[in-house]
Amino acid sequence: MTEAEAMQKMIPPGKRRKGPWRDGVLQIQVTRACQESCCGCTQGSNLAGKPAMMTPAQFETACKSLEGYWGVIGIFGGNACLSPYFEEICEILCRYFPFEQRGLWSNDPTGKGAICRKTFNPAVSNINVHLRQKAYDEFCRDWPEVKKYIIGKDEDSRHGPPFVAMKDMGITQEEIYEKAAGCDVNQNWSALIGVVRGKLKAYVCELMYTQAAIHENDQDWPDLGMDPVPGWWKLPMESFADQVKFHCGMCGMPLRGFGELAIGGKKEQVSKSHHGWFRPKTPGRPVELVTSIEQMHADGLKVSTNYL
């Protein structure tokens, strides 16, 4: 598949998607910090290092850039509730978007359940407590409306390995374009605004942001993030062609590797392009260097992240 053909099939942030998220979702990643260390975390919250914290001023700029967006505005992590600016972020969000559009991605309210209840629409939030009874109980106590939407109370999730770069598997650029054009994240999920090298940047895919954020100290890693000026999300897919050409080849999500259970998993899988910086924050967790698609059991999942 050529670049032009891929651009025709891929979905830009401003195109409506069918699904439960008001025809679309766009994430604002306020921190990668998380108290969990899930195997295969798409945000790299399972890795050692100091995560960036989006400031309230940066968050307000992000909100202004999304004026007119109709879908869900997802306040994203890591665990977004761990942001030291969480209360201010919630106040700003309420000024720019109606309750119906405001979603939270979290696994633990960390004492902030009351403000979560006031700020976020439970029907468009993603609350996965990852088998933690204490977190489940706290959500139910302080935000009772979210109880029926909580997942992960009794069952683990399975994550395909996101950092097995397709280009490391000998996949040609034409094949990368073909797989990217059918990627679960692009077709069903979200673009993202986050902080890279201290600056606010927008990406057509949340995995592209993660790669850039984790490699931000790599002098050779290109800065392909877009400045989130008002209306950036309305741009056609062709405007994100440079991001697609580079970042999709560095990603493993379209391969749908079988991966590991998020909490119960025993190892991480990573290919050479990411191996140098891949340091699990869980002491002693093994890291398998993947050199062939067979190692990751490609197409082992129906979707790249499976909520069991």
PDB file of C-alpha atoms in Angstrom:
ATOM      1  CA  MET A   1       0.000   0.000   0.000  1.00  0.00           C
ATOM      2  CA  THR A   2       1.282   3.482  -0.814  1.00  0.00           C
ATOM      3  CA  GLU A   3       1.323   6.461   1.536  1.00  0.00           C
ATOM      4  CA  ALA A   4      -1.524   8.086  -0.403  1.00  0.00           C
ATOM      5  CA  GLU A   5      -3.645   4.939  -0.206  1.00  0.00           C
ATOM      6  CA  ALA A   6      -3.023   4.669   3.547  1.00  0.00           C
ATOM      7  CA  MET A   7      -4.016   8.295   4.090  1.00  0.00           C
ATOM      8  CA  GLN A   8      -7.328   7.602   2.344  1.00  0.00           C
ATOM      9  CA  LYS A   9      -8.137   4.734   4.720  1.00  0.00           C
ATOM     10  CA  MET A  10      -6.899   6.201   8.004  1.00  0.00           C
ATOM     11  CA  ILE A  11      -9.142   8.367  10.183  1.00  0.00           C
ATOM     12  CA  PRO A  12      -8.076  11.900  11.170  1.00  0.00           C
ATOM     13  CA  PRO A  13      -9.084  13.305  14.584  1.00  0.00           C
ATOM     14  CA  GLY A  14     -11.912  15.370  13.105  1.00  0.00           C
ATOM     15  CA  LYS A  15     -13.721  12.494  11.400  1.00  0.00           C
ATOM     16  CA  ARG A  16     -16.539  10.844  13.309  1.00  0.00           C
ATOM     17  CA  ARG A  17     -16.092   7.244  14.414  1.00  0.00           C
ATOM     18  CA  LYS A  18     -18.913   4.885  15.283  1.00  0.00           C
ATOM     19  CA  GLY A  19     -18.931   3.687  18.868  1.00  0.00           C
ATOM     20  CA  PRO A  20     -19.858   4.606  22.453  1.00  0.00           C
ATOM     21  CA  TRP A  21     -17.710   7.769  22.637  1.00  0.00           C
ATOM     22  CA  ARG A  22     -20.052  10.396  21.155  1.00  0.00           C
ATOM     23  CA  ASP A  23     -18.635   9.574  17.705  1.00  0.00           C
ATOM     24  CA  GLY A  24     -15.073  10.282  18.801  1.00  0.00           C
ATOM     25  CA  VAL A  25     -12.580  10.639  21.634  1.00  0.00           C
ATOM     26  CA  LEU A  26      -9.515  12.826  21.948  1.00  0.00           C
ATOM     27  CA  GLN A  27      -7.158  12.459  24.880  1.00  0.00           C
ATOM     28  CA  ILE A  28      -5.261  15.059  26.869  1.00  0.00           C
ATOM     29  CA  GLN A  29      -2.471  13.202  28.626  1.00  0.00           C
ATOM     30  CA  VAL A  30      -1.834  15.043  31.889  1.00  0.00           C
ATOM     31  CA  THR A  31       0.748  12.569  33.248  1.00  0.00           C
ATOM     32  CA  ARG A  32       2.207   9.114  32.626  1.00  0.00           C
ATOM     33  CA  ALA A  33       2.526   8.613  36.379  1.00  0.00           C
ATOM     34  CA  CYS A  34       0.711   5.532  37.635  1.00  0.00           C
ATOM     35  CA  GLN A  35       0.739   3.390  40.752  1.00  0.00           C
ATOM     36  CA  GLU A  36       0.467   0.278  38.562  1.00  0.00           C
ATOM     37  CA  SER A  37       3.061  -1.282  36.284  1.00  0.00           C
ATOM     38  CA  CYS A  38       0.897  -3.138  33.772  1.00  0.00           C
ATOM     39  CA  CYS A  39       2.653  -5.305  31.215  1.00  0.00           C
ATOM     40  CA  GLY A  40       2.379  -3.808  27.746  1.00  0.00           C
ATOM     41  CA  CYS A  41       1.238  -0.371  28.959  1.00  0.00           C
ATOM     42  CA  THR A  42       0.672   1.791  25.892  1.00  0.00           C
ATOM     43  CA  GLN A  43       1.702   4.895  27.830  1.00  0.00           C
ATOM     44  CA  GLY A  44       4.948   3.499  29.205  1.00  0.00           C
ATOM     45  CA  SER A  45       3.713   3.842  32.764  1.00  0.00           C
ATOM     46  CA  ASN A  46       5.374   0.477  33.419  1.00  0.00           C
ATOM     47  CA  LEU A  47       8.801   1.995  32.808  1.00  0.00           C
ATOM     48  CA  ALA A  48      11.272   3.666  35.135  1.00  0.00           C
ATOM     49  CA  GLY A  49      11.909   7.378  34.799  1.00  0.00           C
ATOM     50  CA  LYS A  50      10.314  10.666  35.764  1.00  0.00           C
ATOM     51  CA  PRO A  51       7.085  11.307  33.848  1.00  0.00           C
ATOM     52  CA  ALA A  52       6.119  14.764  32.634  1.00  0.00           C
ATOM     53  CA  MET A  53       3.323  16.642  34.396  1.00  0.00           C
ATOM     54  CA  MET A  54       1.177  18.892  32.207  1.00  0.00           C
ATOM     55  CA  THR A  55       0.788  22.283  33.866  1.00  0.00           C
ATOM     56  CA  PRO A  56      -2.594  24.003  34.220  1.00  0.00           C
ATOM     57  CA  ALA A  57      -1.515  26.640  31.673  1.00  0.00           C
ATOM     58  CA  GLN A  58      -0.590  23.918  29.167  1.00  0.00           C
ATOM     59  CA  PHE A  59      -3.841  22.135  29.853  1.00  0.00           C
ATOM     60  CA  GLU A  60      -5.852  25.271  29.164  1.00  0.00           C
ATOM     61  CA  THR A  61      -4.008  25.735  25.861  1.00  0.00           C
ATOM     62  CA  ALA A  62      -4.905  22.147  24.970  1.00  0.00           C
ATOM     63  CA  CYS A  63      -8.563  22.793  25.773  1.00  0.00           C
ATOM     64  CA  LYS A  64      -8.619  25.966  23.677  1.00  0.00           C
ATOM     65  CA  SER A  65      -7.198  24.049  20.715  1.00  0.00           C
ATOM     66  CA  LEU A  66     -10.169  21.661  20.831  1.00  0.00           C
ATOM     67  CA  GLU A  67     -12.898  24.279  20.620  1.00  0.00           C
ATOM     68  CA  GLY A  68     -15.784  22.875  18.609  1.00  0.00           C
ATOM     69  CA  TYR A  69     -14.830  19.238  19.060  1.00  0.00           C
ATOM     70  CA  TRP A  70     -17.978  17.172  19.549  1.00  0.00           C
ATOM     71  CA  GLY A  71     -16.591  13.933  20.970  1.00  0.00           C
ATOM     72  CA  VAL A  72     -15.282  12.897  24.361  1.00  0.00           C
ATOM     73  CA  ILE A  73     -12.433  14.897  25.861  1.00  0.00           C
ATOM     74  CA  GLY A  74     -10.544  12.226  27.791  1.00  0.00           C
ATOM     75  CA  ILE A  75      -8.365  13.257  30.732  1.00  0.00           C
ATOM     76  CA  PHE A  76      -5.737  10.599  30.387  1.00  0.00           C
ATOM     77  CA  GLY A  77      -2.748   8.997  32.104  1.00  0.00           C
ATOM     78  CA  GLY A  78      -1.078   6.906  33.547  1.00  0.00           C
ATOM     79  CA  ASN A  79      -3.543   7.622  36.244  1.00  0.00           C
ATOM     80  CA  ALA A  80      -4.771  11.160  35.649  1.00  0.00           C
ATOM     81  CA  CYS A  81      -5.778  11.464  39.314  1.00  0.00           C
ATOM     82  CA  LEU A  82      -2.091  11.420  40.282  1.00  0.00           C
ATOM     83  CA  SER A  83      -1.435  14.764  38.631  1.00  0.00           C
ATOM     84  CA  PRO A  84      -0.494  17.332  41.305  1.00  0.00           C
ATOM     85  CA  TYR A  85      -2.678  19.779  39.336  1.00  0.00           C
ATOM     86  CA  PHE A  86      -5.713  17.502  39.101  1.00  0.00           C
ATOM     87  CA  GLU A  87      -8.148  19.843  40.851  1.00  0.00           C
ATOM     88  CA  GLU A  88      -7.087  22.810  38.707  1.00  0.00           C
ATOM     89  CA  ILE A  89      -7.312  20.681  35.571  1.00  0.00           C
ATOM     90  CA  CYS A  90     -10.867  19.713  36.477  1.00  0.00           C
ATOM     91  CA  GLU A  91     -11.839  23.355  37.024  1.00  0.00           C
ATOM     92  CA  ILE A  92     -10.418  24.368  33.637  1.00  0.00           C
ATOM     93  CA  LEU A  93     -12.076  21.434  31.853  1.00  0.00           C
ATOM     94  CA  CYS A  94     -15.462  22.440  33.237  1.00  0.00           C
ATOM     95  CA  ARG A  95     -15.053  25.939  31.806  1.00  0.00           C
ATOM     96  CA  TYR A  96     -14.477  24.697  28.271  1.00  0.00           C
ATOM     97  CA  PHE A  97     -16.618  21.577  27.825  1.00  0.00           C
ATOM     98  CA  PRO A  98     -20.062  20.421  28.970  1.00  0.00           C
ATOM     99  CA  PHE A  99     -20.466  17.548  31.388  1.00  0.00           C
ATOM    100  CA  GLU A 100     -21.589  15.179  28.614  1.00  0.00           C
ATOM    101  CA  GLN A 101     -18.192  15.391  26.891  1.00  0.00           C
ATOM    102  CA  ARG A 102     -15.918  15.115  29.919  1.00  0.00           C
ATOM    103  CA  GLY A 103     -14.350  11.669  30.406  1.00  0.00           C
ATOM    104  CA  LEU A 104     -11.762  10.341  32.860  1.00  0.00           C
ATOM    105  CA  TRP A 105      -9.253   7.508  32.361  1.00  0.00           C
ATOM    106  CA  SER A 106      -8.196   6.220  35.784  1.00  0.00           C
ATOM    107  CA  ASN A 107      -7.592   3.101  37.846  1.00  0.00           C
ATOM    108  CA  ASP A 108      -7.759   4.671  41.309  1.00  0.00           C
ATOM    109  CA  PRO A 109      -9.336   7.933  42.523  1.00  0.00           C
ATOM    110  CA  THR A 110      -6.574   8.370  45.144  1.00  0.00           C
ATOM    111  CA  GLY A 111      -8.824  10.389  47.422  1.00  0.00           C
ATOM    112  CA  LYS A 112     -10.248  12.530  44.619  1.00  0.00           C
ATOM    113  CA  GLY A 113     -13.521  10.701  44.045  1.00  0.00           C
ATOM    114  CA  ALA A 114     -15.674  13.685  44.989  1.00  0.00           C
ATOM    115  CA  ILE A 115     -14.167  15.979  42.364  1.00  0.00           C
ATOM    116  CA  CYS A 116     -14.293  13.140  39.827  1.00  0.00           C
ATOM    117  CA  ARG A 117     -18.027  12.836  40.461  1.00  0.00           C
ATOM    118  CA  LYS A 118     -18.530  16.569  40.018  1.00  0.00           C
ATOM    119  CA  THR A 119     -16.404  16.814  36.875  1.00  0.00           C
ATOM    120  CA  PHE A 120     -16.739  13.687  34.727  1.00  0.00           C
ATOM    121  CA  ASN A 121     -19.514  11.883  32.914  1.00  0.00           C
ATOM    122  CA  PRO A 122     -19.249   8.230  34.029  1.00  0.00           C
ATOM    123  CA  ALA A 123     -20.851   7.000  30.800  1.00  0.00           C
ATOM    124  CA  VAL A 124     -17.906   8.264  28.732  1.00  0.00           C
ATOM    125  CA  SER A 125     -15.135   7.484  31.213  1.00  0.00           C
ATOM    126  CA  ASN A 126     -12.829   4.470  31.248  1.00  0.00           C
ATOM    127  CA  ILE A 127     -12.364   3.203  34.788  1.00  0.00           C
ATOM    128  CA  ASN A 128     -10.319  -0.008  35.069  1.00  0.00           C
ATOM    129  CA  VAL A 129      -9.368  -0.827  38.658  1.00  0.00           C
ATOM    130  CA  HIS A 130      -7.038  -3.669  37.589  1.00  0.00           C
ATOM    131  CA  LEU A 131      -8.146  -6.129  40.300  1.00  0.00           C
ATOM    132  CA  ARG A 132      -7.648  -3.614  43.128  1.00  0.00           C
ATOM    133  CA  GLN A 133     -10.540  -3.961  45.575  1.00  0.00           C
ATOM    134  CA  LYS A 134      -9.573  -0.819  47.486  1.00  0.00           C
ATOM    135  CA  ALA A 135      -9.767   1.310  44.345  1.00  0.00           C
ATOM    136  CA  TYR A 136     -13.107  -0.265  43.403  1.00  0.00           C
ATOM    137  CA  ASP A 137     -14.546   0.429  46.856  1.00  0.00           C
ATOM    138  CA  GLU A 138     -13.364   4.030  46.809  1.00  0.00           C
ATOM    139  CA  PHE A 139     -14.879   4.709  43.392  1.00  0.00           C
ATOM    140  CA  CYS A 140     -18.183   3.188  44.484  1.00  0.00           C
ATOM    141  CA  ARG A 141     -18.234   5.170  47.712  1.00  0.00           C
ATOM    142  CA  ASP A 142     -17.277   8.599  46.353  1.00  0.00           C
ATOM    143  CA  TRP A 143     -18.597   8.366  42.777  1.00  0.00           C
ATOM    144  CA  PRO A 144     -21.512   5.908  42.964  1.00  0.00           C
ATOM    145  CA  GLU A 145     -22.746   6.730  39.434  1.00  0.00           C
ATOM    146  CA  VAL A 146     -19.597   5.200  37.936  1.00  0.00           C
ATOM    147  CA  LYS A 147     -20.076   1.782  39.558  1.00  0.00           C
ATOM    148  CA  LYS A 148     -21.902   0.187  36.619  1.00  0.00           C
ATOM    149  CA  TYR A 149     -19.167   1.313  34.214  1.00  0.00           C
ATOM    150  CA  ILE A 150     -16.169   0.013  36.181  1.00  0.00           C
ATOM    151  CA  ILE A 151     -14.170  -2.787  34.590  1.00  0.00           C
ATOM    152  CA  GLY A 152     -11.307  -4.881  35.919  1.00  0.00           C
ATOM    153  CA  LYS A 153     -12.811  -5.709  39.326  1.00  0.00           C
ATOM    154  CA  ASP A 154     -12.588  -9.466  38.858  1.00  0.00           C
ATOM    155  CA  GLU A 155     -10.834  -9.958  35.511  1.00  0.00           C
ATOM    156  CA  ASP A 156      -7.453  -8.926  34.216  1.00  0.00           C
ATOM    157  CA  SER A 157      -6.853  -7.225  30.849  1.00  0.00           C
ATOM    158  CA  ARG A 158      -4.514  -8.477  28.124  1.00  0.00           C
ATOM    159  CA  HIS A 159      -2.190  -6.078  26.352  1.00  0.00           C
ATOM    160  CA  GLY A 160      -0.412  -6.733  23.079  1.00  0.00           C
ATOM    161  CA  PRO A 161       3.211  -5.475  23.136  1.00  0.00           C
ATOM    162  CA  PRO A 162       3.192  -1.903  21.763  1.00  0.00           C
ATOM    163  CA  PHE A 163       6.968  -1.480  21.519  1.00  0.00           C
ATOM    164  CA  VAL A 164       7.817  -4.212  19.050  1.00  0.00           C
ATOM    165  CA  ALA A 165       8.563  -1.969  16.061  1.00  0.00           C
ATOM    166  CA  MET A 166       7.152  -3.284  12.801  1.00  0.00           C
ATOM    167  CA  LYS A 167      10.232  -2.076  10.949  1.00  0.00           C
ATOM    168  CA  ASP A 168      12.400  -4.256  13.211  1.00  0.00           C
ATOM    169  CA  MET A 169      10.427  -7.298  12.091  1.00  0.00           C
ATOM    170  CA  GLY A 170      11.513  -6.888   8.478  1.00  0.00           C
ATOM    171  CA  ILE A 171       8.174  -5.445   7.414  1.00  0.00           C
ATOM    172  CA  THR A 172       8.460  -3.191   4.381  1.00  0.00           C
ATOM    173  CA  GLN A 173       7.213   0.397   4.369  1.00  0.00           C
ATOM    174  CA  GLU A 174       4.399  -0.612   2.015  1.00  0.00           C
ATOM    175  CA  GLU A 175       3.317  -3.333   4.433  1.00  0.00           C
ATOM    176  CA  ILE A 176       3.595  -0.927   7.359  1.00  0.00           C
ATOM    177  CA  TYR A 177       1.227   1.471   5.610  1.00  0.00           C
ATOM    178  CA  GLU A 178      -1.231  -1.374   4.986  1.00  0.00           C
ATOM    179  CA  LYS A 179      -1.202  -2.489   8.613  1.00  0.00           C
ATOM    180  CA  ALA A 180      -1.403   1.097   9.889  1.00  0.00           C
ATOM    181  CA  ALA A 181      -4.455   1.701   7.722  1.00  0.00           C
ATOM    182  CA  GLY A 182      -6.294  -1.029   9.638  1.00  0.00           C
ATOM    183  CA  CYS A 183      -4.868  -0.299  13.105  1.00  0.00           C
ATOM    184  CA  ASP A 184      -7.300  -0.602  16.032  1.00  0.00           C
ATOM    185  CA  VAL A 185      -6.059   2.635  17.586  1.00  0.00           C
ATOM    186  CA  ASN A 186      -6.536   4.719  14.463  1.00  0.00           C
ATOM    187  CA  GLN A 187      -9.817   3.192  13.432  1.00  0.00           C
ATOM    188  CA  ASN A 188     -11.481   3.058  16.847  1.00  0.00           C
ATOM    189  CA  TRP A 189      -9.587   5.196  19.294  1.00  0.00           C
ATOM    190  CA  SER A 190      -7.852   8.466  19.832  1.00  0.00           C
ATOM    191  CA  ALA A 191      -5.512  11.236  18.906  1.00  0.00           C
ATOM    192  CA  LEU A 192      -3.713  12.866  21.826  1.00  0.00           C
ATOM    193  CA  ILE A 193      -2.205  16.066  23.182  1.00  0.00           C
ATOM    194  CA  GLY A 194       0.695  15.642  25.603  1.00  0.00           C
ATOM    195  CA  VAL A 195       3.982  17.125  26.786  1.00  0.00           C
ATOM    196  CA  VAL A 196       7.220  16.229  24.984  1.00  0.00           C
ATOM    197  CA  ARG A 197      10.529  17.913  25.825  1.00  0.00           C
ATOM    198  CA  GLY A 198       8.602  20.375  27.958  1.00  0.00           C
ATOM    199  CA  LYS A 199       6.331  21.530  25.140  1.00  0.00           C
ATOM    200  CA  LEU A 200       2.725  20.802  24.280  1.00  0.00           C
ATOM    201  CA  LYS A 201       2.425  18.563  21.195  1.00  0.00           C
ATOM    202  CA  ALA A 202      -0.429  16.928  19.304  1.00  0.00           C
ATOM    203  CA  TYR A 203      -0.343  13.523  17.630  1.00  0.00           C
ATOM    204  CA  VAL A 204      -2.843  11.700  15.471  1.00  0.00           C
ATOM    205  CA  CYS A 205      -2.324   8.604  17.670  1.00  0.00           C
ATOM    206  CA  GLU A 206      -1.691   8.181  21.379  1.00  0.00           C
ATOM    207  CA  LEU A 207       1.078   5.609  20.713  1.00  0.00           C
ATOM    208  CA  MET A 208       2.973   8.161  18.642  1.00  0.00           C
ATOM    209  CA  TYR A 209       2.944  10.473  21.632  1.00  0.00           C
ATOM    210  CA  THR A 210       4.190   7.716  23.928  1.00  0.00           C
ATOM    211  CA  GLN A 211       7.110   6.913  21.673  1.00  0.00           C
ATOM    212  CA  ALA A 212       8.088  10.578  21.508  1.00  0.00           C
ATOM    213  CA  ALA A 213       7.717  11.099  25.263  1.00  0.00           C
ATOM    214  CA  ILE A 214       9.807   8.086  26.189  1.00  0.00           C
ATOM    215  CA  HIS A 215      12.496   8.893  23.622  1.00  0.00           C
ATOM    216  CA  GLU A 216      12.517  12.618  24.409  1.00  0.00           C
ATOM    217  CA  ASN A 217      16.141  12.500  25.630  1.00  0.00           C
ATOM    218  CA  ASP A 218      17.294  10.765  22.451  1.00  0.00           C
ATOM    219  CA  GLN A 219      18.966  13.455  20.357  1.00  0.00           C
ATOM    220  CA  ASP A 220      18.322  11.484  17.166  1.00  0.00           C
ATOM    221  CA  TRP A 221      14.591  11.048  17.758  1.00  0.00           C
ATOM    222  CA  PRO A 222      12.671  13.411  15.442  1.00  0.00           C
ATOM    223  CA  ASP A 223      10.229  15.974  16.794  1.00  0.00           C
ATOM    224  CA  LEU A 224       7.139  15.307  14.700  1.00  0.00           C
ATOM    225  CA  GLY A 225       4.544  16.536  17.181  1.00  0.00           C
ATOM    226  CA  MET A 226       2.215  19.250  15.945  1.00  0.00           C
ATOM    227  CA  ASP A 227       1.700  22.490  17.869  1.00  0.00           C
ATOM    228  CA  PRO A 228      -1.888  22.293  19.170  1.00  0.00           C
ATOM    229  CA  VAL A 229      -3.154  25.533  17.697  1.00  0.00           C
ATOM    230  CA  PRO A 230      -6.935  26.002  17.623  1.00  0.00           C
ATOM    231  CA  GLY A 231      -8.523  23.710  15.075  1.00  0.00           C
ATOM    232  CA  TRP A 232      -5.501  21.425  14.560  1.00  0.00           C
ATOM    233  CA  TRP A 233      -7.815  18.439  15.020  1.00  0.00           C
ATOM    234  CA  LYS A 234      -9.802  19.453  11.919  1.00  0.00           C
ATOM    235  CA  LEU A 235      -6.830  18.899   9.597  1.00  0.00           C
ATOM    236  CA  PRO A 236      -7.009  16.103   6.999  1.00  0.00           C
ATOM    237  CA  MET A 237      -5.073  12.893   7.446  1.00  0.00           C
ATOM    238  CA  GLU A 238      -2.450  14.045   4.949  1.00  0.00           C
ATOM    239  CA  SER A 239      -1.337  16.679   7.463  1.00  0.00           C
ATOM    240  CA  PHE A 240      -0.181  13.869   9.748  1.00  0.00           C
ATOM    241  CA  ALA A 241       1.673  11.938   7.032  1.00  0.00           C
ATOM    242  CA  ASP A 242       5.125  12.503   8.563  1.00  0.00           C
ATOM    243  CA  GLN A 243       3.915  11.157  11.918  1.00  0.00           C
ATOM    244  CA  VAL A 244       2.464   8.084  10.232  1.00  0.00           C
ATOM    245  CA  LYS A 245       5.538   7.396   8.101  1.00  0.00           C
ATOM    246  CA  PHE A 246       7.892   7.406  11.093  1.00  0.00           C
ATOM    247  CA  HIS A 247       5.886   6.386  14.139  1.00  0.00           C
ATOM    248  CA  CYS A 248       3.779   3.566  12.686  1.00  0.00           C
ATOM    249  CA  GLY A 249       6.928   1.691  11.726  1.00  0.00           C
ATOM    250  CA  MET A 250       8.081   2.036  15.340  1.00  0.00           C
ATOM    251  CA  CYS A 251       4.854   0.537  16.715  1.00  0.00           C
ATOM    252  CA  GLY A 252       3.624  -2.995  17.346  1.00  0.00           C
ATOM    253  CA  MET A 253      -0.086  -2.383  17.916  1.00  0.00           C
ATOM    254  CA  PRO A 254      -1.206  -3.336  14.364  1.00  0.00           C
ATOM    255  CA  LEU A 255       0.489  -6.742  14.792  1.00  0.00           C
ATOM    256  CA  ARG A 256      -1.937  -7.657  17.607  1.00  0.00           C
ATOM    257  CA  GLY A 257       0.624  -9.729  19.461  1.00  0.00           C
ATOM    258  CA  PHE A 258      -0.811 -12.005  22.144  1.00  0.00           C
ATOM    259  CA  GLY A 259       1.136 -10.186  24.834  1.00  0.00           C
ATOM    260  CA  GLU A 260       0.640 -10.598  28.562  1.00  0.00           C
ATOM    261  CA  LEU A 261      -1.996 -10.077  31.219  1.00  0.00           C
ATOM    262  CA  ALA A 262      -1.736  -6.508  32.465  1.00  0.00           C
ATOM    263  CA  ILE A 263      -1.406  -7.386  36.156  1.00  0.00           C
ATOM    264  CA  GLY A 264      -0.639 -11.103  35.983  1.00  0.00           C
ATOM    265  CA  GLY A 265       1.914 -10.890  33.173  1.00  0.00           C
ATOM    266  CA  LYS A 266       5.447 -12.127  33.675  1.00  0.00           C
ATOM    267  CA  LYS A 267       7.520 -10.313  31.031  1.00  0.00           C
ATOM    268  CA  GLU A 268       7.736  -7.422  28.578  1.00  0.00           C
ATOM    269  CA  GLN A 269       8.418  -7.797  24.859  1.00  0.00           C
ATOM    270  CA  VAL A 270      10.344  -5.125  22.970  1.00  0.00           C
ATOM    271  CA  SER A 271      12.347  -4.873  19.743  1.00  0.00           C
ATOM    272  CA  LYS A 272      15.744  -3.275  19.123  1.00  0.00           C
ATOM    273  CA  SER A 273      14.490   0.237  18.269  1.00  0.00           C
ATOM    274  CA  HIS A 274      13.125   0.623  21.812  1.00  0.00           C
ATOM    275  CA  HIS A 275      15.229  -1.876  23.735  1.00  0.00           C
ATOM    276  CA  GLY A 276      17.905   0.584  24.858  1.00  0.00           C
ATOM    277  CA  TRP A 277      15.583   2.691  27.004  1.00  0.00           C
ATOM    278  CA  PHE A 278      13.199  -0.055  28.097  1.00  0.00           C
ATOM    279  CA  ARG A 279      13.663  -0.310  31.874  1.00  0.00           C
ATOM    280  CA  PRO A 280      10.687  -1.778  33.777  1.00  0.00           C
ATOM    281  CA  LYS A 281       9.930  -0.034  37.041  1.00  0.00           C
ATOM    282  CA  THR A 282       9.023  -3.442  38.514  1.00  0.00           C
ATOM    283  CA  PRO A 283      12.371  -4.771  39.761  1.00  0.00           C
ATOM    284  CA  GLY A 284      13.453  -7.991  38.087  1.00  0.00           C
ATOM    285  CA  ARG A 285      10.714  -8.072  35.435  1.00  0.00           C
ATOM    286  CA  PRO A 286      12.198  -9.858  32.402  1.00  0.00           C
ATOM    287  CA  VAL A 287      12.444  -8.065  29.060  1.00  0.00           C
ATOM    288  CA  GLU A 288      12.414 -10.272  25.980  1.00  0.00           C
ATOM    289  CA  LEU A 289      14.118  -8.884  22.872  1.00  0.00           C
ATOM    290  CA  VAL A 290      11.814  -9.746  19.987  1.00  0.00           C
ATOM    291  CA  THR A 291      13.532 -10.404  16.670  1.00  0.00           C
ATOM    292  CA  SER A 292      10.746 -12.222  14.818  1.00  0.00           C
ATOM    293  CA  ILE A 293       6.973 -11.948  14.567  1.00  0.00           C
ATOM    294  CA  GLU A 294       6.649 -15.572  15.668  1.00  0.00           C
ATOM    295  CA  GLN A 295       7.897 -14.631  19.154  1.00  0.00           C
ATOM    296  CA  MET A 296       4.957 -12.318  19.756  1.00  0.00           C
ATOM    297  CA  HIS A 297       2.270 -14.615  18.299  1.00  0.00           C
ATOM    298  CA  ALA A 298       1.022 -11.978  15.876  1.00  0.00           C
ATOM    299  CA  ASP A 299      -2.742 -11.778  15.383  1.00  0.00           C
ATOM    300  CA  GLY A 300      -3.195 -13.560  18.719  1.00  0.00           C
ATOM    301  CA  LEU A 301      -5.763 -10.959  19.779  1.00  0.00           C
ATOM    302  CA  LYS A 302      -8.914  -9.767  18.054  1.00  0.00           C
ATOM    303  CA  VAL A 303      -7.962  -6.249  19.133  1.00  0.00           C
ATOM    304  CA  SER A 304      -4.615  -5.012  20.406  1.00  0.00           C
ATOM    305  CA  THR A 305      -5.897  -4.458  23.961  1.00  0.00           C
ATOM    306  CA  ASN A 306      -8.397  -7.017  25.180  1.00  0.00           C
ATOM    307  CA  TYR A 307     -10.603  -6.322  28.185  1.00  0.00           C
ATOM    308  CA  LEU A 308     -11.376  -9.841  29.355  1.00  0.00           C
TER     309      LEU A 308
END
